[in-house]
CSV table of C-alpha atoms in Angstrom, one decimal:
chain,number,residue,atom,x,y,z
A,29,MET,CA,0.0,0.0,0.0
A,30,VAL,CA,1.3,3.5,-0.9
A,31,VAL,CA,0.3,6.4,1.3
A,32,ALA,CA,0.7,9.9,-0.3
A,33,ILE,CA,1.8,12.5,2.2
A,34,GLY,CA,-0.2,15.7,1.5
A,35,GLU,CA,-1.9,16.4,-1.7
A,36,LYS,CA,1.0,16.8,-4.0
A,37,LEU,CA,1.0,14.7,-7.1
A,38,SER,CA,4.8,14.5,-7.2
A,39,TYR,CA,4.9,12.9,-3.7
A,40,LEU,CA,2.3,10.3,-4.9
A,41,ILE,CA,4.3,9.4,-8.0
A,42,LEU,CA,7.6,9.3,-6.2
A,43,ALA,CA,6.2,7.1,-3.4
A,44,SER,CA,4.6,4.8,-6.1
A,45,LEU,CA,7.9,4.5,-8.0
A,46,ILE,CA,9.8,3.5,-4.9
A,47,ALA,CA,7.1,1.0,-3.8
A,48,VAL,CA,6.8,-0.6,-7.3
A,49,LYS,CA,10.6,-1.1,-7.4
A,50,LEU,CA,11.2,-2.5,-3.9
A,51,LEU,CA,8.1,-4.2,-2.5
A,52,PRO,CA,7.4,-6.8,-5.3
A,53,LEU,CA,11.1,-7.6,-5.5
A,54,TYR,CA,11.4,-8.1,-1.7
A,55,TRP,CA,8.2,-10.3,-1.5
A,56,SER,CA,9.3,-12.4,-4.5
A,57,ILE,CA,12.5,-13.2,-2.6
A,58,VAL,CA,10.5,-14.0,0.5
A,59,VAL,CA,8.2,-16.4,-1.4
A,60,THR,CA,11.1,-18.0,-3.3
A,61,ALA,CA,13.3,-18.5,-0.2
A,62,GLY,CA,10.4,-19.3,2.1
A,63,ILE,CA,11.9,-16.9,4.7
A,64,PHE,CA,12.3,-13.2,5.3
A,65,ALA,CA,15.6,-12.3,3.5
A,66,ALA,CA,18.1,-10.5,5.6
A,67,PHE,CA,19.4,-8.5,2.6
A,68,TYR,CA,19.5,-8.5,-1.2
A,69,GLY,CA,21.1,-6.5,-4.0
A,70,ALA,CA,19.3,-4.2,-6.5
A,71,TYR,CA,20.0,-1.7,-9.2
A,72,THR,CA,18.5,1.8,-9.5
A,73,PHE,CA,19.4,3.4,-12.8
A,74,GLY,CA,22.7,1.6,-12.8
A,75,ARG,CA,23.4,2.4,-9.1
A,76,ILE,CA,24.2,-0.7,-7.1
A,77,GLU,CA,22.2,-0.9,-3.9
A,78,LEU,CA,22.1,-3.1,-0.8
A,79,VAL,CA,18.6,-3.4,0.8
A,80,THR,CA,18.8,-5.0,4.2
A,81,GLN,CA,17.0,-5.5,7.5
A,82,ASP,CA,20.1,-7.0,9.2
A,83,LEU,CA,20.7,-4.9,12.3
A,84,GLU,CA,24.4,-5.5,12.4
A,85,ILE,CA,24.9,-4.1,8.9
A,86,LEU,CA,22.6,-1.2,9.7
A,87,ARG,CA,24.6,-0.5,12.9
A,88,HIS,CA,27.9,-0.4,10.9
A,89,VAL,CA,26.5,1.9,8.2
A,90,LEU,CA,24.6,4.3,10.5
A,91,VAL,CA,27.0,4.3,13.5
A,92,LYS,CA,30.4,2.7,13.4
A,93,ASP,CA,31.3,3.4,9.8
A,94,PHE,CA,29.0,6.4,9.2
A,95,GLU,CA,31.9,8.7,8.3
A,96,CYS,CA,32.7,6.5,5.4
A,97,PHE,CA,29.4,7.3,3.7
A,98,THR,CA,29.9,10.9,2.8
A,99,THR,CA,27.7,11.3,-0.2
A,100,ARG,CA,23.9,11.0,-0.1
A,101,PRO,CA,22.0,9.5,-3.1
A,102,ASP,CA,21.0,12.0,-5.8
A,103,ILE,CA,17.3,11.4,-5.0
A,104,PHE,CA,17.8,13.2,-1.6
A,105,ARG,CA,19.6,16.2,-3.1
A,106,PHE,CA,17.7,19.2,-4.2
A,107,SER,CA,20.1,22.0,-5.1
A,108,PHE,CA,21.7,20.9,-8.4
A,109,GLY,CA,22.6,24.1,-10.3
A,110,SER,CA,22.0,26.3,-7.3
A,111,VAL,CA,24.2,29.3,-6.8
A,112,LYS,CA,27.2,28.5,-4.6
A,113,GLU,CA,26.4,31.0,-1.9
A,114,SER,CA,23.0,29.4,-1.3
A,115,ILE,CA,22.4,27.9,2.1
A,116,ALA,CA,20.7,25.0,0.4
A,117,THR,CA,24.1,23.8,-0.9
A,118,GLN,CA,25.7,23.9,2.6
A,119,THR,CA,23.6,21.2,4.3
A,120,LEU,CA,24.7,17.6,5.1
A,121,SER,CA,22.3,16.2,2.5
A,122,GLU,CA,24.0,18.3,-0.2
A,123,LEU,CA,27.7,18.3,0.7
A,124,GLU,CA,30.2,15.6,-0.3
A,125,GLY,CA,33.6,14.3,0.8
A,126,GLU,CA,35.7,16.4,3.0
A,127,GLU,CA,33.2,19.3,3.2
A,128,TRP,CA,30.6,16.8,4.5
A,129,ARG,CA,33.0,15.5,7.1
A,130,ARG,CA,33.9,19.1,8.2
A,131,VAL,CA,30.2,20.1,8.7
A,132,ARG,CA,29.3,16.8,10.3
A,133,TYR,CA,32.1,17.2,12.8
A,134,ALA,CA,30.9,20.7,13.6
A,135,VAL,CA,27.3,19.8,14.2
A,136,THR,CA,27.7,16.4,15.9
A,137,PRO,CA,28.2,17.9,19.4
A,138,ALA,CA,24.7,19.5,19.1
A,139,PHE,CA,23.1,16.1,19.0
A,140,THR,CA,24.5,14.3,22.1
A,141,SER,CA,22.0,12.5,24.3
A,142,LEU,CA,22.4,15.3,26.9
A,143,LYS,CA,21.7,18.1,24.4
A,144,MET,CA,18.7,16.2,23.1
A,145,ARG,CA,17.2,15.8,26.6
A,146,THR,CA,17.3,19.6,27.0
A,147,ILE,CA,15.0,19.9,24.1
A,148,ILE,CA,12.2,17.7,25.7
A,149,PRO,CA,10.8,20.6,27.8
A,150,ILE,CA,10.6,22.8,24.7
A,151,LEU,CA,8.8,20.1,22.8
A,152,ASN,CA,6.4,19.6,25.8
A,153,VAL,CA,5.5,23.3,25.5
A,154,CYS,CA,4.9,22.9,21.8
A,155,CYS,CA,2.5,20.0,22.5
A,156,LYS,CA,0.6,22.0,25.1
A,157,GLU,CA,0.1,24.8,22.6
A,158,LEU,CA,-1.0,22.3,20.0
A,159,GLU,CA,-3.6,20.9,22.5
A,160,LYS,CA,-5.0,24.4,23.0
A,161,PHE,CA,-5.2,25.0,19.3
A,162,ILE,CA,-7.1,21.7,18.7
A,163,ASP,CA,-9.5,22.5,21.6
A,164,ASN,CA,-10.7,25.5,19.6
A,165,TYR,CA,-11.9,23.2,16.9
A,166,VAL,CA,-13.5,20.9,19.4
A,167,GLU,CA,-15.3,23.6,21.2
A,168,SER,CA,-16.7,25.0,17.9
A,169,ASN,CA,-17.5,21.5,16.6
A,170,GLU,CA,-15.4,22.1,13.4
A,171,PRO,CA,-13.5,19.5,11.4
A,172,ILE,CA,-9.8,19.5,12.3
A,173,PRO,CA,-7.5,20.1,9.3
A,174,LEU,CA,-4.8,17.7,10.4
A,175,LYS,CA,-2.3,18.5,7.6
A,176,ASP,CA,-2.4,22.2,8.4
A,177,VAL,CA,-2.4,21.7,12.2
A,178,LEU,CA,0.5,19.2,12.2
A,179,GLY,CA,2.4,21.5,9.8
A,180,ARG,CA,2.0,24.4,12.3
A,181,MET,CA,3.2,22.1,15.1
A,182,THR,CA,6.2,21.0,13.2
A,183,LEU,CA,7.2,24.5,12.3
A,184,ASP,CA,6.7,25.6,15.9
A,185,MET,CA,9.0,22.9,17.2
A,186,ILE,CA,11.7,23.8,14.6
A,187,ALA,CA,11.5,27.5,15.4
A,188,LYS,CA,11.6,27.0,19.2
A,189,ALA,CA,14.2,24.1,19.3
A,190,GLY,CA,16.3,25.0,16.3
A,191,PHE,CA,16.2,28.8,16.3
A,192,ALA,CA,15.1,29.7,19.8
A,193,LEU,CA,12.2,31.7,18.3
A,194,ASP,CA,8.6,32.0,19.4
A,195,VAL,CA,6.9,32.8,16.1
A,196,ASN,CA,3.3,31.8,17.2
A,197,THR,CA,2.6,29.5,14.3
A,198,TYR,CA,-1.0,29.1,15.4
A,199,ASP,CA,-1.9,32.7,14.8
A,200,ARG,CA,-3.9,32.8,11.5
A,201,ILE,CA,-4.5,36.6,11.6
A,202,HIS,CA,-1.1,38.0,12.3
A,203,GLU,CA,1.1,35.5,10.6
A,204,SER,CA,4.8,35.7,11.3
A,205,PRO,CA,7.2,36.4,8.4
A,206,PHE,CA,9.1,33.3,9.5
A,207,VAL,CA,5.9,31.2,9.0
A,208,TYR,CA,5.0,32.9,5.7
A,209,HIS,CA,8.4,32.5,4.1
A,210,SER,CA,8.7,28.9,5.3
A,211,LYS,CA,5.4,28.0,3.6
A,212,GLU,CA,6.5,29.7,0.4
A,213,PHE,CA,9.9,27.9,0.5
A,214,PHE,CA,8.3,24.4,0.7
A,215,LYS,CA,5.8,25.3,-2.1
A,216,ASP,CA,8.8,25.6,-4.4
A,217,LEU,CA,9.9,22.1,-3.6
A,218,LYS,CA,6.8,20.3,-4.7
A,219,PHE,CA,8.3,18.9,-7.9
A,220,VAL,CA,12.0,19.0,-7.0
A,221,GLY,CA,12.0,15.5,-5.6
A,222,LEU,CA,10.3,14.1,-8.7
A,223,ARG,CA,12.7,15.9,-11.0
A,224,THR,CA,15.7,14.8,-9.1
A,225,PHE,CA,14.5,11.2,-9.2
A,226,LEU,CA,13.9,11.3,-13.0
A,227,PHE,CA,17.0,13.1,-14.2
A,228,PRO,CA,20.7,12.3,-13.6
A,229,LYS,CA,22.9,14.7,-11.7
A,230,GLU,CA,24.8,15.7,-14.8
A,231,VAL,CA,21.6,16.9,-16.6
A,232,LEU,CA,20.4,18.9,-13.6
A,233,VAL,CA,23.7,20.6,-13.2
A,234,LEU,CA,23.9,21.3,-17.0
A,235,VAL,CA,20.6,23.0,-17.3
A,236,HIS,CA,20.8,24.8,-14.0
A,237,LYS,CA,17.1,23.9,-13.5
A,238,ARG,CA,17.1,24.8,-9.8
A,239,THR,CA,18.4,28.3,-9.4
A,240,SER,CA,18.1,30.4,-6.2
A,241,THR,CA,14.4,31.1,-5.7
A,242,LYS,CA,13.0,34.2,-4.1
A,243,GLU,CA,12.3,32.4,-0.7
A,244,GLU,CA,15.7,30.6,-0.7
A,245,LYS,CA,17.4,33.9,-1.4
A,246,THR,CA,15.4,35.5,1.5
A,247,PHE,CA,16.6,32.9,4.0
A,248,THR,CA,20.2,33.1,2.6
A,249,ASP,CA,20.2,36.9,3.0
A,250,GLU,CA,18.8,36.6,6.6
A,251,THR,CA,21.4,34.0,7.5
A,252,HIS,CA,24.2,36.3,6.3
A,253,LEU,CA,22.7,39.2,8.3
A,254,HIS,CA,22.7,37.1,11.5
A,255,LYS,CA,26.3,36.1,10.9
A,256,GLY,CA,27.2,39.7,10.6
A,257,GLY,CA,25.2,40.7,13.7
A,258,ALA,CA,22.7,42.7,11.8
A,259,PRO,CA,19.0,42.8,12.7
A,260,SER,CA,16.7,40.5,10.9
A,261,GLY,CA,13.4,41.1,9.1
A,262,ILE,CA,12.2,37.5,9.4
A,263,LEU,CA,13.6,36.3,12.6
């Protein structure tokens, strides 16, 4: 069964392509072998893949030998052809090789178990605000738009835990610039995943299909302002 997240056709097509490729192959192996296969090999557009449910292999890839896997698959990369100064090209999902190692080494201390525990009280506050917001729908006997509500909760958690900002994502009347630009930014990504899945890296770089959009440029400019100590219009 394929579940489409949201209402975007690109997500549905992308999820369907992945399911069509992997699920029948896996179950054919299960039926043939008579057991649940620990792992098997596959090809995706010429790329050799290892699909596994072996916990020891996963532990090596995700923990012990994680630093050896410095390049994410093209399907998870969204900034082919972007301008170099764009913040979209400076994330772990976009960087490769030594640059990936340098950034990962810098951000790893922020994700220790102790640091993660300090976030829990912040997330609890976000959940209480979510509860109050949902109560408004219950009291007025209105349907709850889950996609919109959970999107606001997610953005609230990111703003509070990641940026130390209280942007009041549940205020529909006086919408924060942070909320507005975040929504616009993700609207631009609706077909990026599908395009990245269908075309090889060389083609995307050649045509410069994804250049710096208005919203991406806005966040990039704001980031540079914060680095220089200047006041921000969004944050």
